[in-house]
DNA sequence: TTGTATGCGTTATCAG
DNA sequence: CTGATAACGCATACAA
């Protein structure tokens, strides 16, 4: 764009076509197509002149034509359950999108989001099955949405987190919840805690059960008791309630692992409200490393959940699938413990 | 989708085409195309049978083919200056996107975002000029990005907020900053304030100058003095600094209008730090009604900035432009005063 | 390795 | 008002 475009016609000239490039380079359209698509079987000299012509004309392939001819759309859709407004309000979604976009930027694929709760329920169905998309990313964590179910084998799908149904034959990427929880417990043990409780998540959600399992295995490895379990639903309020129940048991308690930061925040408040100090009296470790971790005082020691990486990995897997390359069915992302003041 | 898809071939059958619908309905492809696109000139009976066939086959037009034939992409892009990650972190962008998506859901258009700061600078250029898009929405508020400049008249463009350059021949939608500021000042006056200061925004940004103008006109209408002006750059820190300068003048001051909530929050802190009460000693009104408005105590009385509406309106205008319908060059959205505790 | 010819699913032009 | 038919820009068997 080193030349000014001026005011000329007011109508820009039509975009250069493959044919124009072919003419300029003195080859056939097929050859241009080959070099543009990186086919190896083309003479270096011809390739050169084609590339020159491409630059000279500032040629860029017409997406629609390419799609129509190749039956590939080069677009993948991110299927989310909530309404568009809620998606952007939810930092988890936003961060997943960020990761997806980051990876896709290095490819030819475009991303488009469709929220399945939109007006016409069948519309999403038809759109996805209508050959408008090469693959789909599903981020329907905790939601009754199953618009992807009928996709069956029509399209490659990658899930964010282990899906509740058909986990055994689905492609998905998840954080290593169990390992993360284990690390949290080990930290607690290492720092001298012996009576370690947990506020677990819902047991009908993979993260809920896996994090509880991690807590259990950590305790078992150290020969400690695993009786101090209360359940919450990942909300602050449920964390408060669970903490009250834990305290009400009247058993010794000097360490707490909450299955997510929101519940940890709730527990935080209750602990302090009871005149107990954190971490002196009760050390607490959360999970996720989200906004709640740093908004409480003392700041939460917690297990970092690499959400952006998760998005990146999902996109990567999906593209591999689309392009017919083999891909591992499940990708488990490592976590890391972030030590702050609470433990 | 009332029938189970089963395990059959593993490969779903090809999407139904216009031709198949035509065959089933016993008409020509052209006719099908007409009813699908809502052309009036088609016999009601034929239209009916076509519609039946469409439903029966669950037909959905192939986007690529339609685009190729009609030279229209049904895609609009949202051009943002920041990196993808920052976009999602910024509530303003997120909310604009929400509004845009909301409107677009009622149309056939798809939205795709391109962040101009991506890798190849010319890539965005080529993409936009390459006939891949019907129009663009620019949300480059306060940023040195001008990747849209070379778009010239190639594509319809709608800006978020009055653009600094070429404001006289650009299409844009903005909130009525002056009116909002005026309402803020009037509220202050109505509640008995007489010595009303302002912390204005940067004077090289439209919202900065318009909000200052609104404050001035409110004061003028009431015959009050407009000498108490200090400037900030819309950050909390600048609000604090400006408030200190205001207080240091030693003049009577019982009311403050800050050009945005962040600066108001900064002023808040300084006022209280000086042992002054809000609103008893100094009543303060902000602008934007964002997170900062409710995160300070006492909560901020402020001018609501309808960001989602702004996104909606932008999308609406752009679609009108694309479809060749006349559109007003500028759309000014009304604001509303949200009265909380600070004034 | 290169070119030729055909088809992708729609829209649009033009007769009828 | 309706139906042939020619683009639309590219990929890809197939032939050379």
XYZ file of C-alpha atoms (C1' of nucleotides) in Angstrom:
718
model
C 0.000 0.000 0.000
C 2.745 2.427 -0.764
C 0.773 4.246 -3.420
C -2.096 6.521 -2.618
C -5.374 5.230 -3.858
C -6.695 8.648 -4.723
C -10.258 9.528 -5.408
C -10.457 8.021 -8.851
C -13.653 6.239 -9.628
C -15.129 5.913 -6.186
C -15.547 2.301 -7.132
C -12.490 0.193 -6.527
C -11.385 -2.041 -9.340
C -12.350 -5.670 -9.050
C -10.064 -7.920 -7.074
C -7.438 -9.711 -9.154
C -8.318 -13.259 -10.057
C -6.333 -16.388 -10.473
C -6.743 -15.977 -14.188
C -5.138 -12.555 -14.199
C -2.181 -13.884 -12.287
C -1.866 -16.732 -14.767
C -1.871 -14.318 -17.658
C 0.772 -12.103 -16.114
C 2.972 -15.049 -15.219
C 2.442 -16.680 -18.573
C 1.231 -19.984 -17.191
C -2.053 -21.775 -16.793
C -4.505 -21.190 -14.021
C -3.848 -24.676 -12.740
C -0.211 -23.875 -12.200
C -1.006 -20.718 -10.331
C -3.407 -22.658 -8.189
C -0.662 -25.142 -7.457
C 1.885 -22.656 -6.278
C -0.666 -20.695 -4.344
C -1.631 -23.858 -2.519
C 1.941 -24.920 -1.976
C 1.985 -27.916 -4.259
C 5.489 -29.245 -4.609
C 5.293 -30.485 -8.137
C 5.992 -27.282 -9.963
C 9.185 -26.049 -11.572
C 11.047 -23.546 -9.393
C 11.304 -21.011 -12.190
C 7.608 -21.088 -12.930
C 6.860 -20.890 -9.242
C 9.014 -17.807 -9.034
C 7.311 -15.934 -11.795
C 3.944 -16.873 -10.409
C 4.896 -15.541 -7.025
C 6.047 -12.334 -8.628
C 2.768 -11.947 -10.420
C 0.904 -12.632 -7.217
C 2.775 -9.868 -5.476
C 2.489 -7.506 -8.379
C -1.258 -7.833 -8.526
C -1.618 -8.153 -4.794
C -3.608 -11.249 -5.465
C -5.540 -12.925 -2.722
C -7.609 -16.042 -3.383
C -11.334 -15.649 -3.339
C -12.569 -17.491 -0.358
C -15.979 -18.326 -1.703
C -14.671 -19.726 -4.932
C -12.086 -21.765 -3.157
C -14.667 -23.126 -0.781
C -17.075 -23.967 -3.517
C -14.514 -25.801 -5.555
C -12.723 -27.616 -2.783
C -15.738 -28.294 -0.598
C -13.752 -26.969 2.321
C -14.803 -23.844 4.115
C -11.733 -22.977 6.145
C -13.964 -21.866 8.922
C -14.542 -23.462 12.245
C -17.220 -22.504 14.646
C -17.086 -22.127 18.337
C -20.327 -23.431 19.750
C -21.294 -21.903 23.051
C -24.396 -22.531 25.089
C -25.058 -19.141 26.564
C -26.304 -16.014 24.904
C -23.719 -13.863 23.243
C -23.826 -11.314 26.020
C -23.132 -13.862 28.704
C -20.287 -15.333 26.746
C -18.400 -12.103 26.763
C -19.184 -11.511 30.376
C -17.717 -14.857 31.354
C -13.944 -14.640 31.642
C -13.602 -18.356 31.014
C -15.213 -18.167 27.607
C -13.397 -15.003 26.767
C -10.069 -16.579 27.561
C -10.824 -19.729 25.617
C -11.712 -17.596 22.636
C -8.488 -15.723 23.045
C -6.512 -18.945 22.899
C -8.434 -20.242 19.924
C -7.966 -17.013 18.053
C -4.303 -16.995 18.871
C -3.751 -20.370 17.274
C -6.001 -19.748 14.333
C -4.140 -16.602 13.461
C -1.312 -18.788 12.277
C -3.599 -20.705 9.960
C -5.985 -20.010 7.144
C -8.997 -20.754 9.254
C -11.544 -18.258 10.376
C -13.444 -18.512 13.567
C -17.094 -17.801 13.960
C -19.096 -18.130 17.098
C -22.578 -19.432 17.288
C -24.536 -19.427 20.469
C -26.874 -22.348 20.441
C -29.514 -20.616 22.492
C -30.216 -18.285 19.665
C -33.669 -17.804 18.296
C -34.319 -20.787 16.089
C -32.982 -23.948 17.696
C -32.825 -25.853 14.425
C -31.030 -22.989 12.763
C -27.764 -23.855 14.404
C -28.242 -27.464 13.404
C -28.796 -26.642 9.793
C -25.988 -24.173 9.725
C -23.492 -26.658 11.046
C -24.728 -29.518 8.924
C -25.164 -27.343 5.875
C -21.568 -27.546 4.841
C -20.714 -24.092 6.074
C -18.106 -25.237 8.493
C -15.143 -27.609 8.627
C -15.303 -28.406 12.302
C -16.635 -27.296 15.632
C -15.314 -26.440 19.035
C -17.744 -27.050 21.875
C -17.485 -25.084 25.079
C -20.727 -26.108 26.693
C -19.321 -26.676 30.115
C -22.072 -27.175 32.646
C -25.119 -26.648 30.523
C -27.954 -28.719 29.253
C -27.171 -27.856 25.705
C -26.610 -30.690 23.313
C -27.002 -29.143 19.915
C -23.811 -30.865 18.932
C -25.182 -34.320 19.514
C -26.833 -34.606 16.161
C -23.657 -33.568 14.493
C -22.668 -37.167 14.915
C -19.860 -37.946 12.595
C -20.710 -35.248 10.138
C -18.061 -32.918 11.457
C -14.957 -33.155 13.607
C -15.636 -31.886 17.117
C -13.317 -30.986 19.938
C -14.636 -30.352 23.416
C -13.372 -28.045 26.107
C -13.084 -30.372 29.051
C -14.031 -34.008 29.196
C -17.635 -34.298 28.044
C -20.128 -35.977 30.333
C -21.447 -38.208 27.608
C -19.429 -40.278 25.191
C -16.200 -39.315 26.841
C -14.663 -42.486 25.516
C -14.953 -41.618 21.864
C -14.805 -37.856 21.903
C -11.889 -35.592 21.251
C -11.275 -33.143 24.020
C -8.667 -31.213 25.887
C -8.809 -30.749 29.601
C -6.634 -29.502 32.339
C -5.182 -32.204 34.549
C -7.602 -31.663 37.380
C -6.498 -34.597 39.445
C -2.847 -33.734 39.241
C -3.598 -30.136 40.110
C -5.599 -31.084 43.163
C -2.863 -33.468 44.184
C -0.277 -30.723 43.992
C -2.492 -28.500 46.109
C -2.790 -31.135 48.809
C 0.902 -31.901 48.711
C 1.653 -28.247 49.251
C -0.607 -28.245 52.262
C 1.068 -31.342 53.644
C 4.546 -30.045 52.980
C 3.777 -26.931 54.949
C 2.798 -28.993 57.930
C -0.946 -29.399 57.688
C -2.411 -32.650 58.879
C -6.171 -32.147 59.047
C -7.021 -31.246 55.509
C -10.581 -30.713 54.391
C -11.979 -30.141 50.925
C -14.919 -28.330 49.492
C -15.595 -30.444 46.440
C -17.460 -29.498 43.292
C -20.563 -31.150 41.888
C -19.976 -34.840 41.369
C -21.775 -34.887 38.064
C -19.098 -32.756 36.491
C -15.692 -34.111 35.535
C -13.727 -31.325 37.201
C -15.751 -31.914 40.345
C -14.923 -35.585 40.573
C -11.341 -35.327 39.359
C -10.369 -32.644 41.814
C -11.903 -34.608 44.638
C -9.991 -37.676 43.506
C -6.758 -35.691 43.493
C -7.397 -34.533 47.020
C -8.078 -38.114 48.114
C -4.983 -39.542 46.534
C -2.810 -36.874 48.108
C -4.196 -37.658 51.522
C -3.912 -41.399 50.985
C -0.277 -41.118 49.950
C 0.459 -39.371 53.231
C -1.653 -41.699 55.280
C -4.049 -38.939 56.295
C -7.753 -39.057 56.941
C -10.087 -38.098 54.135
C -13.305 -37.657 56.038
C -13.543 -33.874 55.843
C -15.505 -33.482 52.619
C -18.329 -31.090 51.894
C -19.812 -30.291 48.512
C -20.553 -27.070 46.732
C -21.598 -26.057 43.249
C -18.651 -23.844 42.370
C -20.363 -20.644 43.535
C -19.173 -18.344 46.290
C -22.350 -18.894 48.263
C -21.986 -22.656 48.147
C -18.421 -22.285 49.353
C -19.611 -20.313 52.345
C -22.245 -22.866 53.192
C -19.840 -25.764 52.851
C -17.285 -24.054 55.070
C -19.883 -23.521 57.766
C -20.736 -27.199 57.698
C -17.066 -28.113 57.869
C -16.515 -25.882 60.865
C -19.691 -27.121 62.516
C -18.310 -30.621 62.624
C -16.030 -29.524 65.399
C -13.169 -31.673 64.159
C -9.578 -30.409 63.980
C -8.997 -28.608 60.694
C -5.863 -26.762 59.652
C -5.932 -27.000 55.883
C -8.516 -26.591 53.134
C -8.545 -27.370 49.458
C -11.467 -25.786 47.609
C -12.247 -27.154 44.163
C -12.327 -23.683 42.699
C -11.443 -20.133 43.647
C -14.992 -18.934 43.984
C -15.765 -21.492 46.639
C -12.411 -20.758 48.249
C -13.406 -17.111 48.406
C -16.634 -18.071 50.117
C -14.755 -20.211 52.602
C -12.323 -17.372 53.152
C -15.062 -15.104 54.392
C -16.534 -17.697 56.714
C -13.173 -18.632 58.193
C -12.372 -15.038 58.997
C -15.862 -14.436 60.272
C -15.179 -17.178 62.798
C -12.148 -15.316 64.031
C -9.730 -17.774 62.477
C -6.615 -16.606 60.675
C -5.484 -17.524 57.194
C -3.075 -19.200 56.819
C -2.030 -19.458 60.468
C -5.093 -21.348 61.679
C -6.333 -22.702 58.397
C -4.334 -22.684 55.190
C -6.447 -22.585 52.055
C -5.677 -23.515 48.476
C -8.042 -22.923 45.580
C -8.195 -23.970 41.959
C -8.363 -21.964 38.712
C -6.290 -18.896 39.501
C -9.010 -16.564 38.352
C -10.001 -13.088 39.470
C -11.292 -14.347 42.774
C -7.857 -15.615 43.710
C -6.407 -12.153 43.935
C -9.491 -10.289 45.039
C -9.584 -11.840 48.473
C -7.234 -11.064 51.318
C -4.925 -12.738 51.955
C -4.514 -13.591 48.284
C -5.224 -17.179 47.417
C -2.616 -19.839 46.829
C -4.191 -21.741 43.974
C -3.779 -24.144 41.085
C -3.366 -22.294 37.818
C -5.807 -23.321 35.115
C -4.253 -22.570 31.708
C -7.441 -21.552 29.941
C -5.878 -19.756 27.025
C -3.643 -22.741 26.368
C -6.717 -24.891 26.450
C -8.266 -22.814 23.689
C -5.084 -22.952 21.675
C -4.820 -26.682 22.028
C -8.438 -27.221 21.094
C -8.025 -25.264 17.908
C -4.832 -27.115 17.142
C -6.438 -30.505 17.600
C -9.415 -29.576 15.505
C -7.302 -28.373 12.638
C -5.294 -31.573 12.746
C -8.509 -33.533 12.611
C -9.865 -31.478 9.765
C -6.746 -31.868 7.732
C -6.892 -35.591 8.207
C -3.796 -35.864 10.320
C -3.860 -38.236 13.261
C -4.528 -36.610 16.606
C -4.584 -37.846 20.158
C -8.124 -38.215 21.353
C -7.456 -36.451 24.591
C -4.990 -33.787 25.546
C -4.385 -33.184 29.221
C -2.816 -29.847 30.059
C -0.521 -29.556 33.056
C -1.338 -27.229 35.914
C 0.969 -25.326 38.175
C 0.666 -24.220 41.740
C 0.679 -20.490 42.344
C 1.772 -19.816 45.876
C 0.447 -16.605 47.386
C -0.425 -15.825 50.990
C -3.232 -18.159 51.914
C -1.123 -21.286 52.193
C -34.011 -33.805 13.303
C -36.695 -36.108 14.558
C -35.061 -39.197 13.113
C -31.969 -40.717 14.589
C -29.012 -40.477 12.341
C -27.628 -43.811 13.396
C -24.223 -45.103 12.627
C -24.813 -45.766 8.975
C -21.993 -44.733 6.747
C -20.023 -42.576 9.120
C -20.129 -40.064 6.331
C -23.217 -37.896 6.362
C -25.053 -37.513 3.097
C -24.337 -34.358 1.158
C -26.330 -31.266 1.990
C -29.433 -30.784 -0.129
C -28.991 -28.397 -3.013
C -31.200 -25.912 -4.701
C -31.508 -28.353 -7.544
C -32.881 -31.094 -5.339
C -35.478 -28.734 -3.948
C -36.435 -27.736 -7.455
C -36.872 -31.354 -8.460
C -39.003 -32.156 -5.452
C -41.157 -29.089 -5.940
C -41.399 -29.621 -9.657
C -40.140 -26.205 -10.611
C -36.957 -24.711 -11.961
C -33.959 -23.788 -9.887
C -34.573 -20.164 -10.686
C -37.967 -20.302 -9.060
C -36.621 -21.916 -5.969
C -33.975 -19.263 -5.767
C -36.664 -16.635 -6.033
C -38.777 -17.865 -3.178
C -35.777 -18.576 -1.031
C -34.686 -15.006 -1.507
C -38.134 -13.610 -0.973
C -38.771 -12.355 -4.467
C -42.346 -11.228 -4.822
C -42.905 -12.188 -8.388
C -43.768 -15.810 -7.946
C -47.155 -17.525 -7.919
C -48.385 -18.269 -4.384
C -49.039 -21.909 -5.207
C -45.587 -22.497 -6.550
C -44.119 -20.662 -3.617
C -45.988 -22.950 -1.288
C -44.775 -26.150 -2.823
C -41.256 -24.817 -2.874
C -41.440 -23.972 0.781
C -42.690 -27.448 1.492
C -39.814 -28.971 -0.380
C -37.382 -26.747 1.448
C -38.695 -27.934 4.772
C -38.880 -31.533 3.684
C -35.255 -31.592 2.632
C -34.150 -29.266 5.384
C -32.531 -27.212 2.714
C -30.175 -24.416 3.587
C -28.472 -22.331 0.918
C -24.789 -22.875 0.403
C -23.067 -19.775 1.526
C -20.052 -20.068 -0.712
C -22.079 -20.595 -3.837
C -24.353 -17.747 -3.008
C -21.430 -15.483 -2.345
C -19.678 -16.455 -5.524
C -22.704 -15.857 -7.664
C -23.991 -12.724 -6.048
C -20.644 -11.115 -5.319
C -21.922 -10.492 -1.804
C -20.328 -12.163 1.152
C -22.898 -11.598 3.868
C -19.976 -11.092 6.144
C -19.003 -7.973 7.966
C -15.858 -7.574 9.923
C -15.271 -5.829 13.151
C -11.917 -4.129 12.941
C -10.251 -3.612 16.276
C -6.861 -2.126 16.999
C -5.740 -4.168 19.940
C -4.626 -7.745 20.078
C -7.338 -10.329 20.401
C -6.568 -10.911 24.041
C -6.885 -7.267 24.952
C -10.138 -6.977 23.093
C -11.779 -9.543 25.252
C -10.302 -8.049 28.361
C -11.768 -4.654 27.578
C -15.396 -4.483 28.662
C -16.082 -1.726 26.167
C -15.132 -3.866 23.187
C -16.854 -6.870 24.619
C -20.066 -4.959 25.028
C -19.906 -3.458 21.563
C -19.440 -6.929 20.151
C -22.398 -8.094 22.134
C -24.579 -5.397 20.623
C -23.333 -6.060 17.128
C -23.929 -9.766 17.475
C -27.370 -9.131 18.860
C -28.425 -7.183 15.807
C -26.733 -9.457 13.338
C -28.536 -12.446 14.723
C -31.653 -11.138 13.117
C -29.975 -10.944 9.735
C -28.130 -13.217 7.380
C -24.830 -11.585 8.114
C -21.963 -13.156 9.905
C -19.500 -11.272 11.986
C -15.806 -11.842 12.003
C -13.271 -9.923 13.972
C -9.910 -8.931 12.720
C -7.395 -7.267 14.925
C -5.309 -4.979 12.826
C -2.221 -5.381 14.948
C -1.897 -8.938 13.848
C 1.263 -10.277 12.318
C 1.270 -9.052 8.747
C 0.037 -5.474 8.522
C -0.856 -5.745 4.855
C -2.731 -8.950 5.443
C -5.673 -7.138 6.937
C -5.634 -4.731 4.036
C -5.731 -7.451 1.451
C -8.327 -9.391 3.315
C -10.676 -6.461 3.492
C -10.053 -5.338 -0.060
C -10.087 -8.866 -1.400
C -13.806 -9.084 -1.655
C -14.193 -11.205 1.430
C -16.345 -8.766 3.248
C -19.368 -6.578 2.626
C -18.555 -3.872 5.109
C -16.553 -3.025 8.177
C -17.152 -1.773 11.650
C -14.282 0.195 13.138
C -13.814 0.354 16.885
C -10.408 1.934 17.008
C -11.232 4.400 19.694
C -8.121 6.166 20.902
C -5.486 4.329 18.960
C -3.048 5.176 16.263
C -4.386 2.506 13.994
C -5.589 3.565 10.597
C -5.715 0.367 8.623
C -9.132 1.400 7.470
C -7.923 4.527 5.776
C -6.938 2.812 2.586
C -10.299 1.201 2.398
C -11.422 4.471 0.927
C -14.681 3.980 -0.799
C -14.131 0.325 -1.472
C -16.294 -0.731 1.404
C -18.944 0.811 3.611
C -17.553 1.666 7.026
C -19.236 2.613 10.249
C -17.259 3.955 13.167
C -17.850 3.605 16.861
C -17.771 7.171 18.036
C -17.053 10.229 15.960
C -13.742 9.668 14.189
C -10.984 12.223 14.639
C -10.340 12.477 10.951
C -12.890 12.940 8.223
C -15.701 13.223 10.705
C -17.657 15.193 8.152
C -17.970 12.425 5.626
C -17.860 9.327 7.760
C -20.688 7.237 9.030
C -20.632 6.764 12.747
C -22.728 6.325 15.817
C -21.897 7.986 19.057
C -23.490 8.567 22.365
C -24.730 12.096 22.913
C -21.835 13.142 25.078
C -22.784 16.764 25.313
C -26.349 16.054 26.285
C -25.211 13.540 28.862
C -22.803 15.981 30.443
C -25.485 18.608 30.428
C -27.870 16.325 32.269
C -25.182 15.599 34.821
C -24.623 19.271 35.495
C -28.326 19.991 35.647
C -28.712 17.288 38.251
C -25.986 18.892 40.271
C -27.625 22.295 39.973
C -31.061 20.963 40.770
C -29.768 19.462 43.966
C -28.456 22.802 45.069
C -24.843 22.858 43.984
C -23.436 26.163 42.876
C -19.683 25.715 42.615
C -19.369 22.963 40.095
C -16.008 21.769 38.840
C -15.166 19.315 36.107
C -12.388 16.904 35.418
C -12.380 16.919 31.647
C -11.012 14.308 29.302
C -8.305 14.768 26.680
C -9.238 17.534 24.297
C -8.024 15.647 21.265
C -10.777 13.112 21.656
C -14.370 13.826 20.751
C -15.823 12.518 24.015
C -13.360 14.702 25.858
C -14.386 17.898 24.159
C -18.099 17.143 23.959
C -18.442 16.324 27.614
C -16.614 19.480 28.530
C -18.905 21.454 26.254
C -21.948 19.916 27.926
C -20.647 20.908 31.325
C -20.061 24.455 30.088
C -23.477 24.861 28.571
C -25.150 23.613 31.720
C -23.272 26.131 33.786
C -23.928 28.917 31.334
C -27.645 28.250 31.306
C -27.686 28.661 35.061
C -25.418 31.658 35.056
C -22.715 29.851 36.976
C -18.976 30.191 36.768
C -17.062 27.725 34.607
C -13.552 28.328 35.817
C -13.073 25.093 37.741
C -11.646 22.899 34.996
C -8.823 20.415 35.242
C -7.870 17.808 32.666
C -7.205 14.098 32.869
C -6.702 11.278 30.427
C -9.582 9.069 31.483
C -7.474 7.013 33.899
C -8.018 6.694 37.627
C -4.612 8.146 38.361
C -5.248 11.202 36.227
C -8.525 11.681 38.061
C -6.721 11.698 41.361
C -4.171 14.207 40.169
C -6.796 16.485 38.705
C -8.805 16.405 41.905
C -5.775 17.381 43.918
C -5.213 20.356 41.668
C -8.854 21.329 41.958
C -8.753 21.204 45.744
C -5.450 23.039 45.820
C -7.046 26.044 44.183
C -8.737 26.771 47.458
C -11.928 27.946 45.783
C -15.385 26.939 46.972
C -16.380 23.608 45.421
C -19.482 21.619 46.169
C -20.075 19.707 42.949
C -17.954 17.733 40.483
C -18.583 16.317 37.060
C -15.904 13.878 35.934
C -15.818 13.046 32.242
C -15.722 9.337 32.989
C -16.189 6.977 35.884
C -12.560 6.039 36.179
C -11.527 9.622 36.783
C -14.507 10.023 39.084
C -13.240 7.062 41.072
C -9.851 8.692 41.349
C -11.443 11.941 42.504
C -13.541 9.986 44.968
C -10.475 8.700 46.735
C -8.819 12.096 46.918
C -11.941 13.811 48.185
C -12.341 11.320 50.983
C -8.666 11.411 51.738
C -9.108 15.137 52.376
C -11.745 14.374 54.964
C -14.558 15.628 52.756
C -17.840 13.770 52.521
C -19.599 12.600 49.372
C -22.155 13.855 48.565
C -22.599 16.158 51.567
C -19.518 18.294 50.956
C -18.941 17.529 47.304
C -21.452 15.807 45.085
C -19.883 13.893 42.213
C -21.288 12.691 38.950
C -19.402 10.483 36.499
C -19.924 9.314 32.949
C -20.171 5.831 31.410
C -21.859 3.810 34.135
C -19.210 1.141 34.018
C -17.799 -1.158 36.663
C -16.066 1.697 38.421
C -19.371 3.403 39.087
C -20.512 0.705 41.464
C -17.173 -0.334 42.834
C -16.607 2.874 44.761
C -18.392 3.899 47.902
C -20.681 5.732 47.907
C -21.755 4.408 44.526
C -21.464 6.846 41.696
C -24.303 8.816 40.198
C -23.371 8.747 36.554
C -24.419 9.133 32.959
C -25.248 5.788 31.422
C -23.371 5.044 28.222
C -25.439 2.577 26.162
C -22.564 0.618 24.688
C -24.491 -2.425 23.627
C -27.009 -0.200 21.859
C -24.111 1.476 20.161
C -22.969 -1.846 18.777
C -26.454 -2.692 17.669
C -26.912 0.612 15.948
C -23.556 0.365 14.202
C -24.440 -3.003 12.785
C -27.820 -1.729 11.748
C -26.383 1.264 9.933
C -23.787 -0.830 8.187
C -26.320 -3.311 6.937
C -28.485 -0.480 5.629
C -25.477 0.907 3.818
C -24.554 -2.457 2.389
C -28.016 -3.103 1.123
C -28.018 0.244 -0.579
C -30.680 1.816 1.539
C -30.207 5.407 2.603
C -28.841 5.883 6.080
C -28.221 8.871 8.265
C -24.556 9.653 8.369
C -24.500 10.014 12.099
C -26.566 8.433 14.801
C -26.475 9.986 18.221
C -27.643 7.760 21.034
C -29.371 9.269 24.040
C -27.917 8.896 27.491
C -29.669 8.643 30.799
C -28.698 9.716 34.256
C -28.333 6.955 36.798
C -28.777 8.420 40.247
C -26.979 6.558 43.003
C -25.483 7.910 46.204
C -22.724 10.255 45.150
C -24.980 13.082 43.996
C 5.775 -31.240 -14.479
C 2.146 -28.664 -16.947
C -2.163 -27.602 -19.241
C -7.290 -28.673 -20.336
C -11.695 -29.323 -19.069
C -15.223 -29.896 -15.853
C -17.904 -29.002 -11.813
C -18.920 -26.745 -7.178
C -24.315 -24.409 -5.879
C -26.193 -19.907 -6.612
C -27.598 -15.714 -8.725
C -28.730 -13.158 -12.667
C -29.783 -12.242 -17.470
C -32.703 -12.951 -20.910
C -36.203 -15.183 -23.490
C -40.627 -17.075 -23.502
C -44.462 -14.998 -13.896
C -41.297 -18.803 -15.148
C -37.488 -21.447 -17.129
C -33.077 -22.096 -19.656
C -28.360 -20.719 -19.386
C -24.341 -18.166 -18.571
C -21.283 -16.490 -15.241
C -18.900 -16.402 -10.382
C -13.331 -17.877 -9.169
C -11.163 -21.696 -8.059
C -9.617 -26.843 -7.513
C -8.837 -31.022 -9.522
C -9.220 -35.327 -12.177
C -7.331 -36.325 -16.428
C -4.603 -35.991 -20.393
C -0.389 -34.602 -22.476
